[in-house]
Amino acid sequence: MKSLRWRMTAWFALSVLLVTVVFASITYLHLRHELRYERWERKHPEHADWRLHGSYSESEVDDIAGELWRLSLIYALPVAVSALCIGYLLAHRSLASVADLSRQLAEINARNLRQRVQLPCADREFEAIEANINGLLARMETSFAQLTEYSANVAHELRTPLTLMRLKVEDASSEIRPEVAEALQEELARLSEYVDQCLLLASADQGRLVMRPEPIALRRFIEEILDDYQLWAGQTGRTVTLLAVDDFAVVADCRYVKQVLHNLLTNAVKHGAGPIRITLAKDPRGACCRIENAIGPAAAAGQGHGMGLRIVRALVPGLGCSIETSAAGGQFTAAVRWERSTVSGERTEVA
Amino acid sequence: MRILIADDDAKVAEHVRRGLSEAGYAVDVAQDGAEALWLAENHKYDAMVLDVMMPVQDGLTAIRQMRRKGILTPAIFLTARHELQDRVRGLDAGADDYLAKPFSMVELLARLRALLRRQRAEPVDRLRVADLELDLLARAAERGGQRIALTNREFALLELLMMAAPKPVSKTAIVEHVWDQHFDSGTNVVNVYVNYLRAKIDKPGLPPLIHTVRGIGYALKEPDA
């Protein structure tokens, strides 16, 4: 990407050099002209009334002009360097307000939308930009508050009838057929889960999730939750294995890391086939948690609404990681990749 | 024991009222925060169950005003907002506990009992059903004086069943409280853990305490209870 600072520096330096070259050229040409046509007059040292008249020869003119040309070339480099330095300093000073504005804007996120940018020492031209940006932030703050309120209202409107249905099913469960009561409870639980997932997705998409990063020893973290998935997969004769090639810790919010792993493993159990392999390994880019399994018939038939993976995709930017998925040769792979900056040393003893 | 319920949804309020009445509590119902405040100022309640989002005056404002007026009745918030900051806001406003919607009546009753026990300064570190005892502080279980080794998850499951005893707990409620991630409740994971627990608690020769209540879930109770 082009840098405005360097472009301004180059413009300044080129302008200075252009002016200098024009000035030097005019001086050179004028001097040559003058030397060629100028006649000099001197008094004789012994006879005061004697006058000597003469002019420069062509070789003398060339000699003087050549000296001027040589001096110009010698001074050209320091002049160019000085022009670049002065140009850079001027550009830096001119753009200081832009850098300040950029820094202040970078500090504003979903949690401090009340903050406004301030450029007290900026030139008059920046006043309008400052006012426009602050106006934009005010409108964003209002929209964000409305969106948050809307999400809360949606949560309320969806969960209140679910509460009522659940209480009714609990009330009536001793009076209706047990299998009907069980089925109703399961469907209600599924519906509640779906509502929770939709609201989580909305919060993640809107950047409203508050992250509390902490170091997580990933191998131990996965081992703690693995039993449940092994049990679940075991119902259909499948296995879930963890291969920790490297032991490392990542810095992220453990609630949402758990949610990401839960969604990926749930997908692997529900929509996959065959053994599920989890591999933890470091690589030159950072570290990776890879979940692999064969594609199941349900997934191959395009069943499933993809909500789990959508939530994962919405959560990973806030966790400082990325997700890559691939389906090839009947094999599905989901790889959660942490950049090197978020991966800390080996065997970090943390919860 | 007199309980105040405040919920703008009349049907939910009615179900909660009925559930609490069946559990032996006297119940008053308010339709919004302002009415709840008025009732709390004019009657003495042992506990309150307040919805957070209500018209006229929400639960947060109502509880703040109550605390400001010196009404220290313990309160449980019912709310559809599950995020951490919402819970913190509720507890900071003066609530003593927080129950996310959709909730189970069994859980509301268990939390209410715990709240009332705390009010009476009763020790809540031990739970007992028949000859089964659970020490919440030492995280140890015993049956008939015999120590039972439990994993963390089995302990949490047993604690939930004992808190609700003798009422049954649904599989959904178990998943919500024993696992911090929502499993598909159609899976067998809960049954497997209940069976693990059964194998440890209801050993051959002992009267079984863990019962499957078809259509509802699992209950921990004495055989003749």
Coordinates of C-alpha atoms in Angstrom, one line a residue:
Chain A
M1 CA 0.0 0.0 0.0
K2 CA 1.3 3.5 -0.8
S3 CA 2.3 5.7 2.1
L4 CA 1.0 9.2 2.0
R5 CA 3.9 10.3 4.2
W6 CA 6.5 9.1 1.8
R7 CA 4.5 10.5 -1.1
M8 CA 4.4 13.9 0.5
T9 CA 8.1 13.6 1.3
A10 CA 8.9 12.7 -2.3
W11 CA 6.7 15.6 -3.6
F12 CA 8.5 18.0 -1.4
A13 CA 12.0 16.7 -2.3
L14 CA 11.2 16.7 -6.0
S15 CA 9.8 20.2 -5.8
V16 CA 12.9 21.5 -4.1
L17 CA 15.2 19.6 -6.5
L18 CA 13.2 20.9 -9.5
V19 CA 13.4 24.5 -8.3
T20 CA 17.1 24.1 -7.6
V21 CA 17.8 22.5 -11.1
V22 CA 15.8 25.2 -12.8
F23 CA 17.7 27.9 -10.9
A24 CA 21.1 26.3 -11.5
S25 CA 20.3 25.9 -15.2
I26 CA 19.3 29.5 -15.6
T27 CA 22.4 30.6 -13.7
Y28 CA 24.6 28.4 -15.8
L29 CA 23.2 29.5 -19.1
H30 CA 23.2 33.2 -18.1
L31 CA 26.7 32.9 -16.8
R32 CA 27.9 31.4 -20.1
H33 CA 26.1 34.1 -22.0
E34 CA 27.6 36.9 -19.9
L35 CA 31.1 35.4 -20.0
R36 CA 31.0 35.0 -23.7
Y37 CA 29.9 38.6 -24.5
E38 CA 31.4 40.5 -21.6
R39 CA 34.4 42.7 -22.3
W40 CA 36.7 43.5 -19.5
E41 CA 38.8 46.7 -19.1
R42 CA 41.9 47.0 -16.9
K43 CA 44.3 49.9 -16.1
H44 CA 47.9 49.4 -16.9
P45 CA 49.9 49.2 -13.7
E46 CA 52.6 51.6 -14.9
H47 CA 50.6 54.0 -17.2
A48 CA 47.5 55.2 -15.5
D49 CA 45.9 56.5 -18.7
W50 CA 46.5 53.2 -20.6
R51 CA 43.4 50.9 -20.8
L52 CA 43.6 47.2 -21.6
H53 CA 40.4 45.7 -23.2
G54 CA 39.7 42.0 -23.6
S55 CA 37.2 39.2 -23.5
Y56 CA 37.1 35.5 -22.3
S57 CA 38.2 33.0 -24.7
E58 CA 35.8 30.0 -25.4
S59 CA 38.1 27.7 -23.4
E60 CA 38.0 30.0 -20.4
V61 CA 34.2 30.2 -20.6
D62 CA 34.0 26.4 -20.7
D63 CA 36.4 26.2 -17.8
I64 CA 34.4 28.6 -15.6
A65 CA 31.1 27.0 -16.6
G66 CA 32.5 23.5 -16.0
E67 CA 33.6 24.5 -12.6
L68 CA 30.1 25.7 -11.8
W69 CA 28.7 22.4 -13.2
R70 CA 31.1 20.4 -11.0
L71 CA 30.2 22.3 -7.9
S72 CA 26.5 21.9 -8.6
L73 CA 26.9 18.1 -8.9
I74 CA 28.9 18.0 -5.6
Y75 CA 26.2 19.9 -3.7
A76 CA 23.3 18.0 -5.4
L77 CA 23.5 15.0 -3.1
P78 CA 23.4 17.0 0.3
V79 CA 20.7 19.2 -1.1
A80 CA 18.6 16.1 -2.1
V81 CA 19.1 14.4 1.3
S82 CA 18.3 17.6 3.1
A83 CA 15.2 18.1 1.0
L84 CA 14.1 14.5 1.8
C85 CA 14.7 14.9 5.5
I86 CA 12.9 18.3 5.7
G87 CA 10.1 16.8 3.5
Y88 CA 9.7 13.8 5.8
L89 CA 9.6 16.0 8.9
L90 CA 7.0 18.3 7.3
A91 CA 4.9 15.3 6.2
H92 CA 5.2 13.7 9.6
R93 CA 4.0 16.9 11.3
S94 CA 1.2 17.4 8.8
L95 CA 0.0 13.9 9.3
A96 CA 0.4 13.8 13.1
S97 CA -3.3 14.6 13.4
V98 CA -4.2 11.7 11.1
A99 CA -2.1 9.3 13.1
D100 CA -3.7 10.6 16.4
L101 CA -7.1 10.2 14.8
S102 CA -6.3 6.6 13.7
R103 CA -5.0 5.7 17.2
Q104 CA -8.1 7.1 18.9
L105 CA -10.4 5.3 16.5
A106 CA -8.5 2.0 17.0
E107 CA -9.2 2.2 20.7
I108 CA -12.9 2.5 20.2
N109 CA -14.8 -0.9 20.2
A110 CA -18.2 -2.2 21.0
R111 CA -17.7 -1.7 24.8
N112 CA -16.6 2.0 24.7
L113 CA -18.7 3.5 21.9
R114 CA -19.3 6.5 24.2
Q115 CA -15.8 7.6 23.6
R116 CA -15.3 10.4 21.1
V117 CA -12.2 11.5 19.1
Q118 CA -10.5 14.8 20.1
L119 CA -7.9 16.6 18.0
P120 CA -7.1 19.8 20.0
C121 CA -3.9 20.7 18.3
A122 CA -5.0 19.8 14.7
D123 CA -5.3 22.3 11.8
R124 CA -8.6 23.9 11.0
E125 CA -9.1 21.4 8.1
F126 CA -9.4 18.6 10.6
E127 CA -12.2 20.2 12.6
A128 CA -14.8 19.1 10.1
I129 CA -13.4 15.5 10.0
E130 CA -13.4 15.4 13.8
A131 CA -17.0 16.6 13.9
N132 CA -18.1 14.2 11.2
I133 CA -16.4 11.2 12.9
N134 CA -17.9 12.1 16.2
G135 CA -21.3 12.4 14.6
L136 CA -20.8 9.0 13.0
L137 CA -19.8 7.5 16.4
A138 CA -22.9 9.0 18.1
R139 CA -25.1 7.4 15.4
M140 CA -23.3 4.1 15.8
E141 CA -23.7 4.2 19.6
T142 CA -27.5 4.8 19.2
S143 CA -27.9 2.0 16.7
F144 CA -25.8 -0.4 18.8
A145 CA -27.8 0.4 21.9
Q146 CA -31.0 -0.2 19.9
L147 CA -29.6 -3.5 18.6
T148 CA -28.6 -4.6 22.1
E149 CA -32.1 -3.7 23.3
Y150 CA -33.6 -5.5 20.4
S151 CA -31.6 -8.7 21.1
A152 CA -32.6 -8.5 24.8
N153 CA -36.2 -8.2 23.7
V154 CA -36.0 -11.0 21.3
A155 CA -34.4 -13.2 24.0
H156 CA -37.2 -12.2 26.4
E157 CA -39.9 -12.9 23.8
L158 CA -38.5 -16.3 22.9
R159 CA -37.5 -17.6 26.3
T160 CA -40.6 -16.6 28.1
P161 CA -42.9 -18.8 26.1
L162 CA -40.3 -21.5 26.3
T163 CA -40.3 -21.2 30.1
L164 CA -44.1 -21.5 30.0
M165 CA -44.0 -24.6 27.8
R166 CA -41.4 -26.2 30.0
L167 CA -43.3 -25.5 33.1
K168 CA -46.5 -26.9 31.5
V169 CA -44.7 -30.0 30.3
E170 CA -43.3 -30.5 33.8
D171 CA -46.7 -30.0 35.3
A172 CA -48.4 -32.4 32.9
S173 CA -45.7 -35.0 32.6
S174 CA -47.3 -37.2 35.3
E175 CA -50.7 -37.1 33.4
I176 CA -49.6 -37.7 29.8
R177 CA -47.9 -40.8 28.3
P178 CA -44.3 -40.9 29.4
E179 CA -42.9 -41.3 25.9
V180 CA -44.9 -38.2 24.8
A181 CA -43.6 -36.3 27.9
E182 CA -40.0 -37.3 27.1
A183 CA -40.3 -36.4 23.4
L184 CA -41.8 -33.0 24.4
Q185 CA -39.0 -32.3 26.8
E186 CA -36.4 -33.2 24.3
E187 CA -37.9 -31.0 21.6
L188 CA -38.2 -28.2 24.1
A189 CA -34.6 -28.6 25.1
R190 CA -33.6 -28.6 21.4
L191 CA -35.6 -25.5 20.8
S192 CA -34.1 -23.7 23.8
E193 CA -30.7 -24.7 22.6
Y194 CA -31.5 -23.4 19.1
V195 CA -32.6 -20.0 20.6
D196 CA -29.4 -19.8 22.7
Q197 CA -27.3 -20.5 19.6
C198 CA -29.2 -17.9 17.5
L199 CA -28.7 -15.3 20.2
L200 CA -25.0 -16.3 20.7
L201 CA -24.5 -16.0 16.9
A202 CA -26.2 -12.6 16.9
S203 CA -24.1 -11.3 19.8
A204 CA -20.9 -12.6 18.1
D205 CA -21.8 -11.1 14.8
Q206 CA -22.5 -7.8 16.4
G207 CA -19.2 -7.9 18.3
R208 CA -21.1 -7.7 21.6
L209 CA -19.3 -10.6 23.3
V210 CA -17.1 -9.6 26.2
M211 CA -13.9 -11.7 26.0
R212 CA -11.9 -12.5 29.1
P213 CA -8.6 -13.9 27.7
E214 CA -6.5 -16.2 29.9
P215 CA -3.9 -18.8 29.2
I216 CA -5.4 -22.2 28.4
A217 CA -3.3 -25.4 28.4
L218 CA -5.1 -26.8 25.4
R219 CA -4.3 -30.5 25.8
R220 CA -5.5 -30.6 29.4
F221 CA -8.5 -28.5 28.4
I222 CA -9.6 -31.0 25.7
E223 CA -8.9 -34.0 27.9
E224 CA -11.3 -32.6 30.5
I225 CA -14.2 -32.5 28.0
L226 CA -13.3 -35.5 25.9
D227 CA -15.0 -38.1 28.1
D228 CA -18.5 -36.8 27.1
Y229 CA -17.8 -37.0 23.4
Q230 CA -16.2 -40.4 23.7
L231 CA -19.3 -41.6 25.5
W232 CA -21.6 -40.0 22.9
A233 CA -19.7 -41.3 19.9
G234 CA -19.4 -44.7 21.6
Q235 CA -23.1 -45.1 21.4
T236 CA -22.7 -45.7 17.7
G237 CA -19.4 -47.7 18.1
R238 CA -17.2 -44.7 17.1
T239 CA -14.1 -43.5 18.9
V240 CA -12.7 -40.0 19.7
T241 CA -9.0 -39.9 20.2
L242 CA -6.6 -37.0 21.1
L243 CA -3.1 -36.9 19.8
A244 CA -1.1 -34.1 21.4
V245 CA 2.0 -33.8 19.2
D246 CA 2.9 -30.6 21.1
D247 CA 1.8 -29.3 24.4
F248 CA 1.1 -25.6 24.3
A249 CA -1.1 -22.9 25.8
V250 CA -3.2 -20.3 24.0
V251 CA -4.5 -17.0 25.3
A252 CA -8.2 -16.8 24.8
D253 CA -11.6 -16.8 26.6
C254 CA -12.0 -20.4 27.8
R255 CA -15.9 -20.2 27.7
Y256 CA -15.8 -19.5 24.0
V257 CA -12.9 -21.9 23.2
K258 CA -15.1 -24.6 24.9
Q259 CA -18.1 -23.5 22.7
V260 CA -16.0 -23.7 19.6
L261 CA -14.7 -27.2 20.5
H262 CA -18.2 -28.2 21.5
N263 CA -19.7 -27.2 18.2
L264 CA -17.0 -28.8 16.1
L265 CA -17.1 -32.1 18.1
T266 CA -20.9 -32.1 18.1
N267 CA -20.8 -31.7 14.3
A268 CA -18.2 -34.5 14.1
V269 CA -20.4 -36.9 16.2
K270 CA -23.7 -35.9 14.7
H271 CA -22.9 -35.5 11.1
G272 CA -19.6 -37.5 10.7
A273 CA -18.8 -41.1 10.4
G274 CA -15.9 -43.4 11.6
P275 CA -13.3 -42.4 14.2
I276 CA -12.8 -38.8 15.2
R277 CA -9.2 -37.7 15.6
I278 CA -8.2 -34.5 17.4
T279 CA -4.6 -33.5 16.8
L280 CA -2.8 -30.7 18.6
A281 CA 0.4 -29.5 17.0
K282 CA 2.6 -26.5 16.6
D283 CA 3.7 -25.3 13.2
P284 CA 5.8 -22.3 11.9
R285 CA 2.6 -20.1 11.8
G286 CA 1.6 -20.9 15.4
A287 CA -0.4 -23.8 16.6
C288 CA -3.3 -25.8 15.3
C289 CA -6.1 -28.0 16.7
R290 CA -7.3 -30.3 13.9
I291 CA -10.5 -32.4 14.1
E292 CA -10.9 -35.0 11.4
N293 CA -13.5 -37.5 10.6
A294 CA -15.1 -39.2 7.6
I295 CA -18.1 -37.4 6.2
G296 CA -21.3 -39.1 7.4
P297 CA -24.3 -39.9 5.2
A298 CA -26.4 -37.1 6.8
A299 CA -23.7 -34.5 6.0
A300 CA -23.2 -36.0 2.5
A301 CA -26.9 -35.6 1.9
G302 CA -26.7 -31.9 2.8
Q303 CA -28.6 -32.3 6.0
G304 CA -28.0 -30.0 9.0
H305 CA -28.4 -26.2 9.0
G306 CA -24.7 -25.4 9.6
M307 CA -25.5 -23.3 12.7
G308 CA -22.7 -24.9 14.7
L309 CA -20.1 -24.0 12.1
R310 CA -21.5 -20.5 11.7
I311 CA -21.2 -19.9 15.4
V312 CA -17.6 -21.1 15.3
R313 CA -16.8 -18.8 12.4
A314 CA -18.4 -15.9 14.3
L315 CA -16.5 -16.7 17.5
V316 CA -13.0 -17.3 16.2
P317 CA -12.0 -13.7 15.4
G318 CA -12.6 -12.7 19.0
L319 CA -10.5 -15.6 20.2
G320 CA -7.5 -14.6 18.2
C321 CA -7.7 -17.7 16.0
S322 CA -9.1 -18.7 12.6
I323 CA -10.9 -21.7 11.3
E324 CA -10.2 -23.7 8.1
T325 CA -12.5 -26.4 6.9
S326 CA -12.0 -28.8 4.1
A327 CA -14.0 -31.8 2.7
A328 CA -12.1 -33.9 0.3
G329 CA -11.9 -37.6 -0.4
G330 CA -14.8 -38.4 1.9
Q331 CA -12.9 -36.8 4.8
F332 CA -13.9 -33.6 6.7
T333 CA -11.3 -31.6 8.5
A334 CA -11.8 -28.6 10.7
A335 CA -8.6 -26.8 11.8
V336 CA -8.6 -24.1 14.4
R337 CA -5.4 -22.2 14.0
W338 CA -3.8 -19.8 16.6
E339 CA -1.2 -17.3 15.4
R340 CA 2.2 -17.5 17.0
S341 CA 1.5 -14.3 19.0
T342 CA -1.3 -16.0 20.9
V343 CA 0.5 -19.3 21.6
S344 CA 2.7 -19.4 24.7
G345 CA 5.4 -21.9 25.7
E346 CA 5.1 -25.5 26.5
R347 CA 3.2 -27.0 29.4
T348 CA 1.8 -23.8 30.8
E349 CA 0.2 -24.9 34.1
V350 CA -3.2 -23.1 33.9
A351 CA -6.8 -24.0 34.4
Chain B
M1 CA -43.4 -18.9 54.2
R2 CA -44.6 -16.1 52.0
I3 CA -43.2 -15.5 48.6
L4 CA -43.7 -12.5 46.2
I5 CA -43.6 -13.2 42.5
A6 CA -43.3 -10.4 39.9
D7 CA -43.7 -11.3 36.3
D8 CA -45.5 -9.5 33.6
D9 CA -46.4 -12.7 31.8
A10 CA -49.5 -13.8 33.5
K11 CA -49.2 -17.4 32.4
V12 CA -45.7 -17.9 33.6
A13 CA -46.6 -16.1 36.9
E14 CA -49.5 -18.4 37.3
H15 CA -47.4 -21.6 36.8
V16 CA -44.8 -20.4 39.2
R17 CA -47.5 -19.5 41.7
R18 CA -49.0 -22.9 41.4
G19 CA -45.7 -24.7 41.7
L20 CA -44.8 -22.7 44.8
S21 CA -48.2 -23.2 46.3
E22 CA -47.9 -26.9 45.8
A23 CA -44.6 -26.8 47.6
G24 CA -46.3 -25.2 50.5
Y25 CA -45.6 -21.5 50.1
A26 CA -48.1 -18.7 50.3
V27 CA -47.7 -16.7 47.2
D28 CA -48.5 -13.1 46.1
V29 CA -48.2 -12.1 42.4
A30 CA -47.3 -8.7 41.0
Q31 CA -47.5 -7.8 37.4
D32 CA -44.7 -5.3 37.2
G33 CA -41.9 -3.8 39.3
A34 CA -43.9 -1.0 40.6
E35 CA -46.6 -3.3 42.0
A36 CA -43.9 -5.6 43.4
L37 CA -42.3 -2.6 45.2
W38 CA -45.7 -1.5 46.6
L39 CA -46.4 -5.1 47.8
A40 CA -42.9 -5.4 49.3
E41 CA -43.3 -2.1 51.2
N42 CA -46.7 -3.2 52.7
H43 CA -46.1 -6.9 53.4
K44 CA -43.4 -8.9 54.9
Y45 CA -42.1 -11.6 52.5
D46 CA -39.6 -14.3 53.1
A47 CA -38.3 -14.3 49.6
M48 CA -39.1 -12.7 46.2
V49 CA -38.9 -14.1 42.6
L50 CA -38.7 -11.2 40.2
D51 CA -38.6 -11.1 36.4
V52 CA -36.0 -8.7 35.1
M53 CA -37.8 -7.3 32.1
M54 CA -41.2 -5.9 33.1
P55 CA -43.2 -3.0 31.9
V56 CA -43.7 0.2 34.1
Q57 CA -40.7 -0.7 36.2
D58 CA -38.2 -3.4 35.5
G59 CA -36.9 -5.9 38.1
L60 CA -33.5 -4.1 38.4
T61 CA -35.1 -0.8 39.3
A62 CA -37.6 -2.4 41.6
I63 CA -34.9 -4.3 43.6
R64 CA -32.6 -1.2 43.7
Q65 CA -35.5 0.9 45.2
M66 CA -36.4 -1.9 47.7
R67 CA -32.8 -2.1 48.9
R68 CA -32.6 1.7 49.2
K69 CA -35.8 1.6 51.3
G70 CA -34.2 -1.0 53.6
I71 CA -36.2 -4.0 52.3
L72 CA -33.7 -6.7 52.4
T73 CA -35.9 -9.7 51.5
P74 CA -33.8 -12.2 49.5
A75 CA -34.6 -12.1 45.8
I76 CA -34.1 -14.4 42.9
F77 CA -34.1 -12.9 39.4
L78 CA -35.7 -14.7 36.5
T79 CA -34.3 -13.5 33.3
A80 CA -34.0 -14.2 29.6
R81 CA -30.7 -12.4 29.4
H82 CA -28.0 -15.0 30.0
E83 CA -24.8 -13.0 29.4
L84 CA -22.3 -12.6 32.2
Q85 CA -22.6 -8.8 32.4
D86 CA -26.4 -9.1 32.8
R87 CA -26.0 -11.5 35.7
V88 CA -23.4 -9.2 37.3
R89 CA -25.8 -6.2 36.8
G90 CA -28.6 -8.2 38.5
L91 CA -26.5 -9.3 41.5
D92 CA -25.0 -5.8 41.9
A93 CA -28.5 -4.3 41.9
G94 CA -29.3 -6.3 45.0
A95 CA -30.5 -9.8 43.9
D96 CA -29.2 -12.8 45.7
D97 CA -29.5 -15.3 42.9
Y98 CA -30.2 -15.5 39.3
L99 CA -32.2 -18.1 37.2
A100 CA -32.1 -18.0 33.5
K101 CA -35.2 -18.7 31.4
P102 CA -36.3 -21.2 30.4
F103 CA -36.0 -22.7 33.9
S104 CA -37.4 -25.8 35.6
M105 CA -39.7 -25.5 38.6
V106 CA -37.6 -28.1 40.4
E107 CA -34.6 -25.8 40.1
L108 CA -36.5 -22.7 41.2
L109 CA -37.7 -24.6 44.3
A110 CA -34.2 -25.8 45.1
R111 CA -32.7 -22.3 44.8
L112 CA -35.5 -20.9 46.9
R113 CA -34.9 -23.4 49.6
A114 CA -31.2 -22.7 49.5
L115 CA -31.9 -19.0 49.8
L116 CA -34.3 -19.5 52.7
R117 CA -31.8 -21.8 54.4
R118 CA -29.1 -19.1 54.1
Q119 CA -31.5 -16.6 55.6
R120 CA -32.0 -18.8 58.6
A121 CA -28.3 -19.4 58.8
E122 CA -28.9 -23.2 58.6
P123 CA -25.8 -25.1 57.6
V124 CA -26.1 -26.1 53.9
D125 CA -22.8 -28.0 53.7
R126 CA -24.5 -31.4 54.0
L127 CA -27.3 -33.0 52.1
R128 CA -29.1 -36.2 53.3
V129 CA -31.6 -38.5 51.7
A130 CA -32.2 -41.8 53.6
D131 CA -28.8 -43.2 54.5
L132 CA -27.1 -41.3 51.7
E133 CA -25.1 -38.2 52.8
L134 CA -23.3 -35.7 50.7
D135 CA -20.7 -33.4 52.2
L136 CA -20.6 -30.3 50.0
L137 CA -17.5 -28.8 51.6
A138 CA -15.4 -32.0 51.7
R139 CA -17.0 -33.1 48.4
A140 CA -17.5 -36.6 49.8
A141 CA -20.4 -39.0 49.6
E142 CA -21.3 -41.8 52.0
R143 CA -24.0 -44.3 52.1
G144 CA -24.6 -46.3 55.3
G145 CA -21.2 -45.0 56.6
Q146 CA -19.4 -46.4 53.5
R147 CA -17.4 -43.8 51.6
I148 CA -18.3 -43.5 47.9
A149 CA -15.6 -42.2 45.5
L150 CA -17.2 -40.0 42.9
T151 CA -15.8 -38.1 39.9
N152 CA -16.6 -34.4 39.7
R153 CA -19.4 -34.9 37.2
E154 CA -21.0 -37.7 39.3
F155 CA -20.7 -35.5 42.3
A156 CA -22.5 -32.6 40.5
L157 CA -25.2 -35.0 39.3
L158 CA -25.8 -36.4 42.8
E159 CA -25.8 -32.9 44.3
L160 CA -28.5 -31.8 41.8
L161 CA -30.6 -34.9 42.5
M162 CA -30.3 -34.6 46.3
M163 CA -31.1 -30.8 46.1
A164 CA -34.3 -31.6 44.2
A165 CA -35.2 -34.8 46.2
P166 CA -37.7 -36.3 46.3
K167 CA -38.9 -34.5 43.2
P168 CA -37.7 -35.8 39.8
V169 CA -35.2 -33.8 37.7
S170 CA -35.6 -33.7 33.9
K171 CA -32.8 -34.8 31.6
T172 CA -32.8 -31.2 30.2
A173 CA -32.2 -29.8 33.7
I174 CA -29.4 -32.3 34.3
V175 CA -27.7 -31.4 31.1
E176 CA -28.0 -27.7 31.9
H177 CA -26.5 -28.0 35.3
V178 CA -24.1 -30.8 35.3
W179 CA -22.6 -30.0 31.9
D180 CA -21.7 -26.4 31.2
Q181 CA -22.3 -26.9 27.4
H182 CA -25.7 -27.9 26.1
F183 CA -25.5 -31.4 24.9
D184 CA -28.1 -32.7 22.6
S185 CA -30.5 -34.1 25.2
G186 CA -31.4 -36.9 22.8
T187 CA -28.0 -38.5 23.5
N188 CA -27.4 -41.2 26.0
V189 CA -24.7 -39.3 28.0
V190 CA -27.1 -38.4 30.9
N191 CA -28.3 -42.0 31.1
V192 CA -24.7 -43.3 31.1
Y193 CA -23.8 -41.0 34.0
V194 CA -26.9 -41.9 35.9
N195 CA -26.0 -45.5 35.5
Y196 CA -22.4 -44.9 36.7
L197 CA -23.9 -43.2 39.8
R198 CA -26.4 -46.0 40.3
A199 CA -23.6 -48.5 40.3
K200 CA -21.9 -46.6 43.1
I201 CA -24.9 -45.6 45.2
D202 CA -27.4 -48.5 44.8
K203 CA -25.1 -51.4 45.4
P204 CA -26.7 -54.9 45.5
G205 CA -28.5 -55.5 48.7
L206 CA -29.2 -51.9 49.4
P207 CA -32.7 -50.3 48.7
P208 CA -32.4 -48.3 45.4
L209 CA -32.5 -44.6 45.8
I210 CA -32.1 -43.4 42.2
H211 CA -35.3 -43.9 40.3
T212 CA -36.1 -43.4 36.7
V213 CA -39.4 -41.5 36.4
R214 CA -40.6 -42.1 32.9
G215 CA -41.5 -39.1 30.9
I216 CA -39.9 -36.8 33.5
G217 CA -36.4 -37.8 34.3
Y218 CA -34.6 -39.1 37.5
A219 CA -35.5 -38.8 41.1
L220 CA -33.5 -39.6 44.3
K221 CA -35.9 -40.8 47.0
E222 CA -36.4 -43.5 49.5
P223 CA -38.1 -46.5 48.0
D224 CA -41.4 -45.9 49.9
A225 CA -41.3 -42.1 49.5

